[in-house]
Backbone as CSV, one residue per row, in Angstrom:
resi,resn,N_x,N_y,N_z,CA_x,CA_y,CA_z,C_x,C_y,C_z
1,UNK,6.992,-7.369,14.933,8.378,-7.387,15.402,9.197,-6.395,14.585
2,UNK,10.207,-5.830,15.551,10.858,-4.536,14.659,12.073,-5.091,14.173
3,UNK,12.305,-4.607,12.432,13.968,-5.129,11.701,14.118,-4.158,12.146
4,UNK,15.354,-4.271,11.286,16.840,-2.805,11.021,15.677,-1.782,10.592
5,UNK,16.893,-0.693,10.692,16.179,0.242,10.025,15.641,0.710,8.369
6,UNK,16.515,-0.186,7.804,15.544,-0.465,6.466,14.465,-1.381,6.098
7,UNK,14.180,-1.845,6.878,12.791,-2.763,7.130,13.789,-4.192,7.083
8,UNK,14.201,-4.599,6.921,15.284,-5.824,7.235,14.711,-6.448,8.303
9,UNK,15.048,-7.498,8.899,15.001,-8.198,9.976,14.068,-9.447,10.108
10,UNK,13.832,-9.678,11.188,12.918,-10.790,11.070,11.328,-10.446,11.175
11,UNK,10.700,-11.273,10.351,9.417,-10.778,9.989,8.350,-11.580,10.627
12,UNK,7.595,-11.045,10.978,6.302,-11.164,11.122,4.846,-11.514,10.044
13,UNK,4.637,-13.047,10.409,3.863,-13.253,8.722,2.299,-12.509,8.703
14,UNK,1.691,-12.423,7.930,0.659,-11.661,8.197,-0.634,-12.533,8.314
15,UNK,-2.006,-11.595,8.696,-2.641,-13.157,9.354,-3.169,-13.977,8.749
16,UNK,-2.864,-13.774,7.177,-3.570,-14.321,6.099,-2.724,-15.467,5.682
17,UNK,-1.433,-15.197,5.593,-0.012,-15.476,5.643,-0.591,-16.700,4.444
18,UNK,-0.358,-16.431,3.402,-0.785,-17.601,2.059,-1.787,-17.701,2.043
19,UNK,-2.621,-17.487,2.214,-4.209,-18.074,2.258,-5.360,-17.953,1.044
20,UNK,-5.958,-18.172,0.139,-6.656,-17.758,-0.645,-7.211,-16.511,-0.318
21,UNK,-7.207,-15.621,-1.823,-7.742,-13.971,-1.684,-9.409,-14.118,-2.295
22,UNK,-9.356,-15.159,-3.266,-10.565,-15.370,-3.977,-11.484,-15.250,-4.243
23,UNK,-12.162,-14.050,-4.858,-13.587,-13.970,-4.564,-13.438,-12.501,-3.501
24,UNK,-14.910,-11.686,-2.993,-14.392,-10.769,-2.740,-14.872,-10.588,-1.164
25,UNK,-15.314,-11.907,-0.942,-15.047,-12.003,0.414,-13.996,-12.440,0.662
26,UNK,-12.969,-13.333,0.295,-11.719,-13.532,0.632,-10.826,-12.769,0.682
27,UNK,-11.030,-11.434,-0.157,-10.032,-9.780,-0.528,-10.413,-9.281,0.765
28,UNK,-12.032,-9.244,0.955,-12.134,-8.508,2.264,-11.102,-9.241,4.177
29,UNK,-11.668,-10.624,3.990,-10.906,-10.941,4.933,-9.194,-10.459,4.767
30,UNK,-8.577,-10.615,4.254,-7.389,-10.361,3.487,-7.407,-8.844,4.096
31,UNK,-7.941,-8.032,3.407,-7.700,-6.343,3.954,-8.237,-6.189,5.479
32,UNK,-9.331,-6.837,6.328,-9.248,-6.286,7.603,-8.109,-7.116,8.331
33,UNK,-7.384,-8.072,8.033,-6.754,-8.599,8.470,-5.686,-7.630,8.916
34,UNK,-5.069,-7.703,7.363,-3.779,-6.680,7.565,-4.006,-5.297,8.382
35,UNK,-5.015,-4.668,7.998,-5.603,-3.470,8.781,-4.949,-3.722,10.092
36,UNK,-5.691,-4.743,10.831,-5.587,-4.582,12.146,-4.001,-5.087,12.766
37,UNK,-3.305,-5.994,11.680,-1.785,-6.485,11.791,-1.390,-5.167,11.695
38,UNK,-1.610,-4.030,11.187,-0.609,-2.607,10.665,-1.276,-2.270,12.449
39,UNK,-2.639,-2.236,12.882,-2.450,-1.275,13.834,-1.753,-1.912,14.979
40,UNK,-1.915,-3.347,15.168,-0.939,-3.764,16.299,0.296,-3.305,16.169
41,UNK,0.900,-3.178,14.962,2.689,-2.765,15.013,2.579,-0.967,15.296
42,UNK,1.291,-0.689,15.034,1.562,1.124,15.138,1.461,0.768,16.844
43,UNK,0.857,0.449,17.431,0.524,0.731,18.918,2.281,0.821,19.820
44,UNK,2.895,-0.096,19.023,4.101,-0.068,19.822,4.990,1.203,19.095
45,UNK,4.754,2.067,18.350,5.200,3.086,17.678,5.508,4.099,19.029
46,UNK,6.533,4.710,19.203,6.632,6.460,19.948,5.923,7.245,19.197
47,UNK,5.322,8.406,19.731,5.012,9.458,19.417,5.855,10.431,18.187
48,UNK,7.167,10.566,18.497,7.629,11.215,17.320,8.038,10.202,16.249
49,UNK,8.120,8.996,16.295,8.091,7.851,15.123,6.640,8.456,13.648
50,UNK,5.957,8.706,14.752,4.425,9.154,13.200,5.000,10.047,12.347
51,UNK,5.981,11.373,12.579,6.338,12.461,11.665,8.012,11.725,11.007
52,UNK,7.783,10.474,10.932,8.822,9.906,10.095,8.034,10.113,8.509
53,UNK,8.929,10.252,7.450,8.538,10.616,5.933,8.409,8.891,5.622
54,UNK,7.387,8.759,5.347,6.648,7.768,4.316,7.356,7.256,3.388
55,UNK,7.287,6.097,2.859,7.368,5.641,1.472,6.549,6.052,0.453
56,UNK,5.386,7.526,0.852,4.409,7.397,-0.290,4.359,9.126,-0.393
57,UNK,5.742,9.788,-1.675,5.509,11.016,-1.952,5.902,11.959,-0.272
58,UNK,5.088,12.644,-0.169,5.278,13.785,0.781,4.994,13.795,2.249
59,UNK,4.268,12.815,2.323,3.162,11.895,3.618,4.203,11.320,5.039
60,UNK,3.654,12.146,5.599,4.769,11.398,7.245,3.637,9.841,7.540
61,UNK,4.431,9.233,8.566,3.896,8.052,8.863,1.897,8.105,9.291
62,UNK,1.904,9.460,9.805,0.864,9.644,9.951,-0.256,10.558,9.285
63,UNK,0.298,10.790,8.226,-0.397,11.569,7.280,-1.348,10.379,6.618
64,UNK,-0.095,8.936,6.192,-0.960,7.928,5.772,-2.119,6.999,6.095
65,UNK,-1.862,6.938,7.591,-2.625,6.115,8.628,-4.263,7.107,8.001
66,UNK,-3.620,8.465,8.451,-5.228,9.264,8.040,-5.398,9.276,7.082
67,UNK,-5.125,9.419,6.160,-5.593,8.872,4.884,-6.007,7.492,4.532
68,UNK,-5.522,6.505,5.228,-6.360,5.034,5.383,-7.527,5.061,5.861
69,UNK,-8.002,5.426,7.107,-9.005,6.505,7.605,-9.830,6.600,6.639
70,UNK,-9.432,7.650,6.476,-10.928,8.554,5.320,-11.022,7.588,4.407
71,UNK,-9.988,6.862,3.588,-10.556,5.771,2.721,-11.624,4.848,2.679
72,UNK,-11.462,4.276,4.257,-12.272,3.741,4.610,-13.757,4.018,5.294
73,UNK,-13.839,5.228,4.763,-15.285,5.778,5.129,-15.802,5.964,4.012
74,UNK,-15.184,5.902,2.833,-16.042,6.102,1.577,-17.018,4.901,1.192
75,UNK,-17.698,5.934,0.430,-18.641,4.855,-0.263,-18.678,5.483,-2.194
76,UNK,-19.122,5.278,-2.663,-19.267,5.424,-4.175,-19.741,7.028,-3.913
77,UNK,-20.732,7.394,-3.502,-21.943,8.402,-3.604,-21.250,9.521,-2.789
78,UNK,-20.298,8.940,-1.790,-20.122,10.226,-0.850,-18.579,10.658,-1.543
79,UNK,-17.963,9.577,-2.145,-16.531,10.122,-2.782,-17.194,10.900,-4.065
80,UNK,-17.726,10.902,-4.133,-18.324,11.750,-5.538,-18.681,13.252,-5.372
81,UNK,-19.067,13.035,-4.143,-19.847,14.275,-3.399,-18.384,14.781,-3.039
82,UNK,-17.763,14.425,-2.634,-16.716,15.097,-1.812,-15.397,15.326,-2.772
83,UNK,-14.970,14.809,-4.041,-14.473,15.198,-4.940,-15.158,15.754,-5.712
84,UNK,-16.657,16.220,-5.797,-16.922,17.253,-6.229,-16.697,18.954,-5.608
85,UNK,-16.832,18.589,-4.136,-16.164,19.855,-3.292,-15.127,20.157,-3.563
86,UNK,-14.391,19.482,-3.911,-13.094,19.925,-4.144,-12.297,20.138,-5.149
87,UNK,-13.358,20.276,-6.386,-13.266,21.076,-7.620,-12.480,19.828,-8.286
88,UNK,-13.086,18.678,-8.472,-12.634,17.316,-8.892,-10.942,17.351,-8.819
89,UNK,-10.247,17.830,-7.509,-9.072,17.484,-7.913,-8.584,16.180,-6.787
90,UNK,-8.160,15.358,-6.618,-7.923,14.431,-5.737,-7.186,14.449,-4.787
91,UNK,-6.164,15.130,-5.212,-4.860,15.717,-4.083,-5.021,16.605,-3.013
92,UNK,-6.478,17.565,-3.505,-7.098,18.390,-2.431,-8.027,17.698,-1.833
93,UNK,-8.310,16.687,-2.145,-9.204,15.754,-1.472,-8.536,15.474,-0.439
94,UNK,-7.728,14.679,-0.868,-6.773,13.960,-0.184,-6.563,14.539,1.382
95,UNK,-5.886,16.035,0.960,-5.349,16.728,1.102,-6.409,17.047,2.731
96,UNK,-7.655,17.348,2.619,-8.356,17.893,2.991,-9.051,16.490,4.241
97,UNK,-8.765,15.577,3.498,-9.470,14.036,4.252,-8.513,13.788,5.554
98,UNK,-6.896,14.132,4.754,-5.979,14.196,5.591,-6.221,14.256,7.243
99,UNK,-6.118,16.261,7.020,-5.853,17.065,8.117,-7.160,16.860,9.191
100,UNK,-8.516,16.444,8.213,-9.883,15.788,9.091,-8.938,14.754,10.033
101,UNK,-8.586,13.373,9.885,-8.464,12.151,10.766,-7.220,12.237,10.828
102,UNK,-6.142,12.946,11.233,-5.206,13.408,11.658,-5.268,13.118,12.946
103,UNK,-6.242,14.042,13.541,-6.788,14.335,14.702,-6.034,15.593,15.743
104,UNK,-5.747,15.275,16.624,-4.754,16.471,17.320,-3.339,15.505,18.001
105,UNK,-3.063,14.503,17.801,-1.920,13.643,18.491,-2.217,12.693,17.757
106,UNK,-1.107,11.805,17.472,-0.826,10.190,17.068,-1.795,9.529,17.552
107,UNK,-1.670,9.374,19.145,-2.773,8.792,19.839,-4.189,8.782,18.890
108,UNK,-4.852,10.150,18.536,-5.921,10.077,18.096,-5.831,9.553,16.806
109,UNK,-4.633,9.991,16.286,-4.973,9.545,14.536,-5.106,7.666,14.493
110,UNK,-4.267,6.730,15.725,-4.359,5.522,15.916,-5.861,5.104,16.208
111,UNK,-6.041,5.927,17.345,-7.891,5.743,17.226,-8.479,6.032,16.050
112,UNK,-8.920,6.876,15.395,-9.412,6.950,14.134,-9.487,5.588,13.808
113,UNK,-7.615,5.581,13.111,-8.291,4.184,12.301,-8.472,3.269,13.214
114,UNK,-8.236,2.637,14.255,-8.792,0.957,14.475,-10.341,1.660,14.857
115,UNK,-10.780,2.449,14.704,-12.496,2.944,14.799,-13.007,2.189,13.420
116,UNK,-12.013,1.872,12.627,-12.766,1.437,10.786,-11.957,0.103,10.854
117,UNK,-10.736,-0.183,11.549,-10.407,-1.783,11.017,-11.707,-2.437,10.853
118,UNK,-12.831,-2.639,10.791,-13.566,-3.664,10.045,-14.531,-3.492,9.060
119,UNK,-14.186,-2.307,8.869,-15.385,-1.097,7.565,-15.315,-2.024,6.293
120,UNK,-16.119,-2.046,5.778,-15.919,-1.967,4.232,-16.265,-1.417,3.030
121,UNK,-16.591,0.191,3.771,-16.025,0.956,2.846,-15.441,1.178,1.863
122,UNK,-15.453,1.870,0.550,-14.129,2.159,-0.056,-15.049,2.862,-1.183
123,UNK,-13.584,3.518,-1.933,-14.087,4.700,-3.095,-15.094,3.585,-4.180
124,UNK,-15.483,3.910,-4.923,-16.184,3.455,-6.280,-14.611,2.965,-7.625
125,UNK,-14.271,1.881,-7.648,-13.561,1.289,-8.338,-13.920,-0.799,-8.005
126,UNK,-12.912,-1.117,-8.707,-12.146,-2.411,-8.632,-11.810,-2.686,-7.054
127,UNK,-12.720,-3.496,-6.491,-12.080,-4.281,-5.338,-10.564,-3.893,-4.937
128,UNK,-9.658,-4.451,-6.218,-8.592,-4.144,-6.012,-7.938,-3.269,-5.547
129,UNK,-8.456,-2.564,-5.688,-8.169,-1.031,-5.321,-7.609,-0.857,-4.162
130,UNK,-8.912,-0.936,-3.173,-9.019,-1.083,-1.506,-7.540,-2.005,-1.354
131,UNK,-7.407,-3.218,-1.979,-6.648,-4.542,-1.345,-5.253,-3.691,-1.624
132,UNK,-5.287,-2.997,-2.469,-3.978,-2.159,-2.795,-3.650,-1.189,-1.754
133,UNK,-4.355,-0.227,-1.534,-4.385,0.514,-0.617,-4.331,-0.038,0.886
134,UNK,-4.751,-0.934,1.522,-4.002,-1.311,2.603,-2.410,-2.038,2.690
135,UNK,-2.768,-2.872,1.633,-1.505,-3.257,1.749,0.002,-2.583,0.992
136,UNK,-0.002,-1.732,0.197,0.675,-0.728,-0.206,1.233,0.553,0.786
137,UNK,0.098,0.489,1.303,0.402,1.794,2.130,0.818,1.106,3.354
138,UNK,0.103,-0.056,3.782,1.052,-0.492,5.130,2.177,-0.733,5.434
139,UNK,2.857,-1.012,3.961,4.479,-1.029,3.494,4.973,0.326,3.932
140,UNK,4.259,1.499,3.447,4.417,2.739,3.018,4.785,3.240,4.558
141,UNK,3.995,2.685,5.233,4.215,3.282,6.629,5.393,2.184,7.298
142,UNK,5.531,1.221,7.388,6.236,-0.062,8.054,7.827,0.051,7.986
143,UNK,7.893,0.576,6.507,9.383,0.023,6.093,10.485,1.424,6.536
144,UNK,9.774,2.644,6.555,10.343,3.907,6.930,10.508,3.404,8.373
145,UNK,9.938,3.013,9.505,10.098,2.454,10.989,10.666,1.147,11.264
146,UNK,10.933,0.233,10.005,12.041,-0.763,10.507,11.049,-1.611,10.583
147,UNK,9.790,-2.006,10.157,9.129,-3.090,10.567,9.034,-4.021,9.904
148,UNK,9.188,-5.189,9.777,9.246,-5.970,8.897,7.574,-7.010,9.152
149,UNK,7.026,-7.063,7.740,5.852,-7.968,7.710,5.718,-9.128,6.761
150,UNK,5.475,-10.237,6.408,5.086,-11.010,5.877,3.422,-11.048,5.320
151,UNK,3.449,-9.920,3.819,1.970,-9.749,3.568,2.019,-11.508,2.637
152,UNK,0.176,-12.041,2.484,-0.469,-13.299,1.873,0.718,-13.079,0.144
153,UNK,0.938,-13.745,0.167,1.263,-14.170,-1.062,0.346,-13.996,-2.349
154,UNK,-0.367,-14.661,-2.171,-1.173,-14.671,-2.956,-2.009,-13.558,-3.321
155,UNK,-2.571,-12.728,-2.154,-2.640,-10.880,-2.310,-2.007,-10.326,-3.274
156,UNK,-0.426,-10.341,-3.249,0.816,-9.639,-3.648,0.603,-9.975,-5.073
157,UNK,0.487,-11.419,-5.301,0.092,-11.605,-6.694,-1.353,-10.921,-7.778
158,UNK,-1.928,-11.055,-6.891,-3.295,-10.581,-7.261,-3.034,-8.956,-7.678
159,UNK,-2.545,-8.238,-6.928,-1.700,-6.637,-6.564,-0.956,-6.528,-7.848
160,UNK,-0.326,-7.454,-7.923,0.901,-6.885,-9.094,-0.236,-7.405,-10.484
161,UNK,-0.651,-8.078,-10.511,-1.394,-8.494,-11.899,-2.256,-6.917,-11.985
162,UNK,-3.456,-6.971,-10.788,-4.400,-5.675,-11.403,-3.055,-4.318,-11.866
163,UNK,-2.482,-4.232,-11.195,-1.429,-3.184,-11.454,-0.861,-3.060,-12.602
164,UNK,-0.008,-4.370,-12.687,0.733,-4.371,-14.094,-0.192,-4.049,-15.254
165,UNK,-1.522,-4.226,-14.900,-2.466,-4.418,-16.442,-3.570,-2.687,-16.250
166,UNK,-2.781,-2.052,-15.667,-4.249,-0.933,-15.455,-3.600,0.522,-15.178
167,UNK,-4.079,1.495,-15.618,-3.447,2.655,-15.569,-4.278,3.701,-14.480
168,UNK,-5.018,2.901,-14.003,-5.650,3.695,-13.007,-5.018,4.824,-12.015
169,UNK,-5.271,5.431,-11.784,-4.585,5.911,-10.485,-2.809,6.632,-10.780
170,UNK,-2.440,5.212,-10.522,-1.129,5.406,-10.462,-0.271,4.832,-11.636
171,UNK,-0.476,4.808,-12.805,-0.326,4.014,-14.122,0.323,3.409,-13.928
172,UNK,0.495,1.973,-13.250,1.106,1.095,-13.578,1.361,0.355,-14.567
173,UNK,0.546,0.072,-15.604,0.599,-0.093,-16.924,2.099,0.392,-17.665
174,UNK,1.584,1.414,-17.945,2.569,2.588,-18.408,3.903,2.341,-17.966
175,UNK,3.914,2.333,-16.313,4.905,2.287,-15.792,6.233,1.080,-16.004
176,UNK,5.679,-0.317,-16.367,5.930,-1.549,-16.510,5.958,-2.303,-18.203
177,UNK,5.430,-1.023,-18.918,5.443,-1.806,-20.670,7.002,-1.647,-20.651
178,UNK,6.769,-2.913,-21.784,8.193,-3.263,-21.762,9.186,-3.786,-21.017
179,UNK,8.795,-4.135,-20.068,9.910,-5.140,-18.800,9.100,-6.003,-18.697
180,UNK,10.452,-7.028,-18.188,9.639,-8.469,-17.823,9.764,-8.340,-16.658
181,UNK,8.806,-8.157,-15.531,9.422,-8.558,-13.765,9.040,-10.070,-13.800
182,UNK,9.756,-10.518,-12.817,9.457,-11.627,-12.417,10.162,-11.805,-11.107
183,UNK,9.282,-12.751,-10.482,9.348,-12.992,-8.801,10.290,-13.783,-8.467
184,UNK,10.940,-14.022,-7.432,11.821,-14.506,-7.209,11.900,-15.614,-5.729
185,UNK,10.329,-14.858,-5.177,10.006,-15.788,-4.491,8.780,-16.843,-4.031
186,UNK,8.366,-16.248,-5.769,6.879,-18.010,-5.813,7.015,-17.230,-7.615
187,UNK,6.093,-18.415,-8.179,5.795,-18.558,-9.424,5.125,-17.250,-10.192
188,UNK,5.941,-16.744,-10.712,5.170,-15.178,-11.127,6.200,-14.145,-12.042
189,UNK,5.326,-14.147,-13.106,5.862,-13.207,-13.947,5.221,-12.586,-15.114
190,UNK,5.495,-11.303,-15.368,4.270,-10.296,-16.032,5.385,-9.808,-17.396
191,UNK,4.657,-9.570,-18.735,5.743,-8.936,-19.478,6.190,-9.731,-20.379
192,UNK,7.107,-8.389,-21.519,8.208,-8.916,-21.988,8.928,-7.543,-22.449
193,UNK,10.556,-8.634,-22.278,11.596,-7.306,-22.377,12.947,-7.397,-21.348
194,UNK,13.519,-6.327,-21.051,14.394,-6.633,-19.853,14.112,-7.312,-18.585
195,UNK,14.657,-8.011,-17.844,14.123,-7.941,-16.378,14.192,-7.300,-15.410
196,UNK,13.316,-7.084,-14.103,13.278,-6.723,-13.339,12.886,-7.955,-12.572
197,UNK,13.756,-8.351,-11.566,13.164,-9.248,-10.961,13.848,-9.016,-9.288
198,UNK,12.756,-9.724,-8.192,13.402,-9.686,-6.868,11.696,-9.924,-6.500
199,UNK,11.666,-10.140,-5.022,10.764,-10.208,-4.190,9.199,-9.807,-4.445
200,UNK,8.245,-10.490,-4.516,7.554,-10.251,-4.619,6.767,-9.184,-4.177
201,UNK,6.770,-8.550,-2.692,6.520,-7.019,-2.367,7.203,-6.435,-3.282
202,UNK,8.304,-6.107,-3.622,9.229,-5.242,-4.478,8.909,-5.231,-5.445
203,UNK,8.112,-6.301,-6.308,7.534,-5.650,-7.602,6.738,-4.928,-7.070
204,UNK,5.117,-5.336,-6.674,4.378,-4.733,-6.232,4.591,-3.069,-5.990
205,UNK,5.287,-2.863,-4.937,6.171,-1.335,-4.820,6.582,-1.049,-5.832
206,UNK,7.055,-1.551,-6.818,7.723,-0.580,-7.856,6.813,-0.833,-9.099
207,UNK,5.867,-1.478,-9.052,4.824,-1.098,-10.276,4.099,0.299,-9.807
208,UNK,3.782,0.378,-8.540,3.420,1.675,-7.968,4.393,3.071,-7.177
209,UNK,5.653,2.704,-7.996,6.418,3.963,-8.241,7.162,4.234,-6.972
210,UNK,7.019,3.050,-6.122,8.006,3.302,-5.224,9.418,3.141,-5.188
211,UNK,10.449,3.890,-5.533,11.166,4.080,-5.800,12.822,3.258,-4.709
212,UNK,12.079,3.602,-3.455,12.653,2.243,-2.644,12.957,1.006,-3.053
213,UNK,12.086,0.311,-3.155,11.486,-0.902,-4.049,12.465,-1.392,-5.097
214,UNK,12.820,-0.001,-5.404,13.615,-0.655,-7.295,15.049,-0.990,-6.430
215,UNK,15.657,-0.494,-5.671,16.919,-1.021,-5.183,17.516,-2.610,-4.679
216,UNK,16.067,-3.150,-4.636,15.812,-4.321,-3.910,15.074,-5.162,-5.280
217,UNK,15.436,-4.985,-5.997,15.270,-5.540,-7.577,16.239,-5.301,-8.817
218,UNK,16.522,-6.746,-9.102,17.933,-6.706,-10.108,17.514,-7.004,-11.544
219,UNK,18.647,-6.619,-12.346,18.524,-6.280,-14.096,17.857,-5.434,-14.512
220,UNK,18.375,-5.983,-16.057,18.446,-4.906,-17.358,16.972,-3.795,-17.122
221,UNK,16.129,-4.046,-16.386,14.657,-3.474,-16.615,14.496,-2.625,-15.496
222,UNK,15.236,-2.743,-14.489,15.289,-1.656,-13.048,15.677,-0.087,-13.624
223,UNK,16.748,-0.040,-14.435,16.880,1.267,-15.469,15.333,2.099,-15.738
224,UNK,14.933,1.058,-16.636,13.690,1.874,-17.126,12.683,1.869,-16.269
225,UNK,12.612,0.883,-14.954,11.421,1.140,-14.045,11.846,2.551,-13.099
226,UNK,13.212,2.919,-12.454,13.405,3.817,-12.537,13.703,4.942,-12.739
227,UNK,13.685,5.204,-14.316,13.238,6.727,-14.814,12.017,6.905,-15.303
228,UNK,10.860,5.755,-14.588,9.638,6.511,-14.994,8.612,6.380,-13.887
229,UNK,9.719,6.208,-12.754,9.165,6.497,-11.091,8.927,8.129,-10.684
């Protein structure tokens, strides 16, 4: 169901909607779930809705979808192989995985992915990873088009813990020493120091530098989460 145009409105819970993540068949149910909840809301998308700018860096709505895509075709052996082509840099990976499952129209880049909603695929890391990457990026794409979702709770928690504690990727670690976030809408809190507190997506987003995110989160600790977004 579509909010306002800042993702506002009434939401749509997701199909996990609370459910235990536990274990890593429960992460997996959890990620094809949402997968296929993100492609039902893309299907009702227009055509020029995909070249809307992302919540993630430089990426239109459909830059990300393809990049969910190629994610989900990896395996350990072939992301190795293929960030070795590309002179170990990731962004040309990226970059390059992109413009592959793009395709030539929206239409196709929507096919692409529901061709993998049930893959389980993914690069060589932490489970977490993957559970991050769908549900991060489904924000990433959702909230630029007004869509409002209700991701598992308990996911979100799981999300902000590996995050808050790991510099992988996107240093969240780094990003979060020294603040206390805490949730505002179930039992949860990481840290010590100023606060940052609001919605549980909204930490999540702003341990991973989404800068959106911090507006929709109050106190002393939103300062320092955003000047090191």
């Amino acid at each position: 169901m579509r909010g306002g145009p800042d993702g506002e409105g009434p939401e749509r819970e997701g199909p996990d909607g609370g459910g235990t993540v536990a274990g890593d068949n429960g992460t997996w149910e959890v990620i094809l779930d949402e997968r296929k909840a993100l492609a039902s809301d893309l299907g009702a998308v227009g055509t020029d809705a995909w070249e809307t700018r992302s919540l993630c860096d430089d990426w239109t709505v459909r830059d990300v979808v393809a990049h969910m895509t190629a994610t989900s075709k990896l395996s350990g052996p072939k992301f190795l192989f293929k960030i070795a082509g590309a002179g170990f840099n990731l962004g040309r990976l990226q970059r390059r995985d992109i413009a592959m499952e793009r395709g030539d129209s929206p239409a196709e880049t929507l096919s692409r992915f529901e061709a993998q909603l049930d893959s389980r695929g993914r690069p060589p890391g932490p489970l977490d990873t993957m559970l991050g990457e769908v549900l991060v990026h489904s924000e990433d794409v959702r909230r630029p088009l007004g869509i409002a979702h209700r991701y598992p709770t308990e996911a979100l928690t799981r999300l902000a813990d590996f995050y808050a504690g790991s510099n992988l990727i996107i240093g969240g670690k780094r990003r979060v020493d020294g603040v206390t976030l805490r949730a505002t809408d179930t039992d949860w809190s990481h840290g010590a120091g100023p606060v940052a507190a609001g919605p549980m997506l909204e930490i999540v987003l702003g341990i991973t530098g989404r800068r959106n995110a911090l507006d929709r989160l109050e106190g002393a600790g939103v300062d320092t989460l955003r000047a090191r977004s």
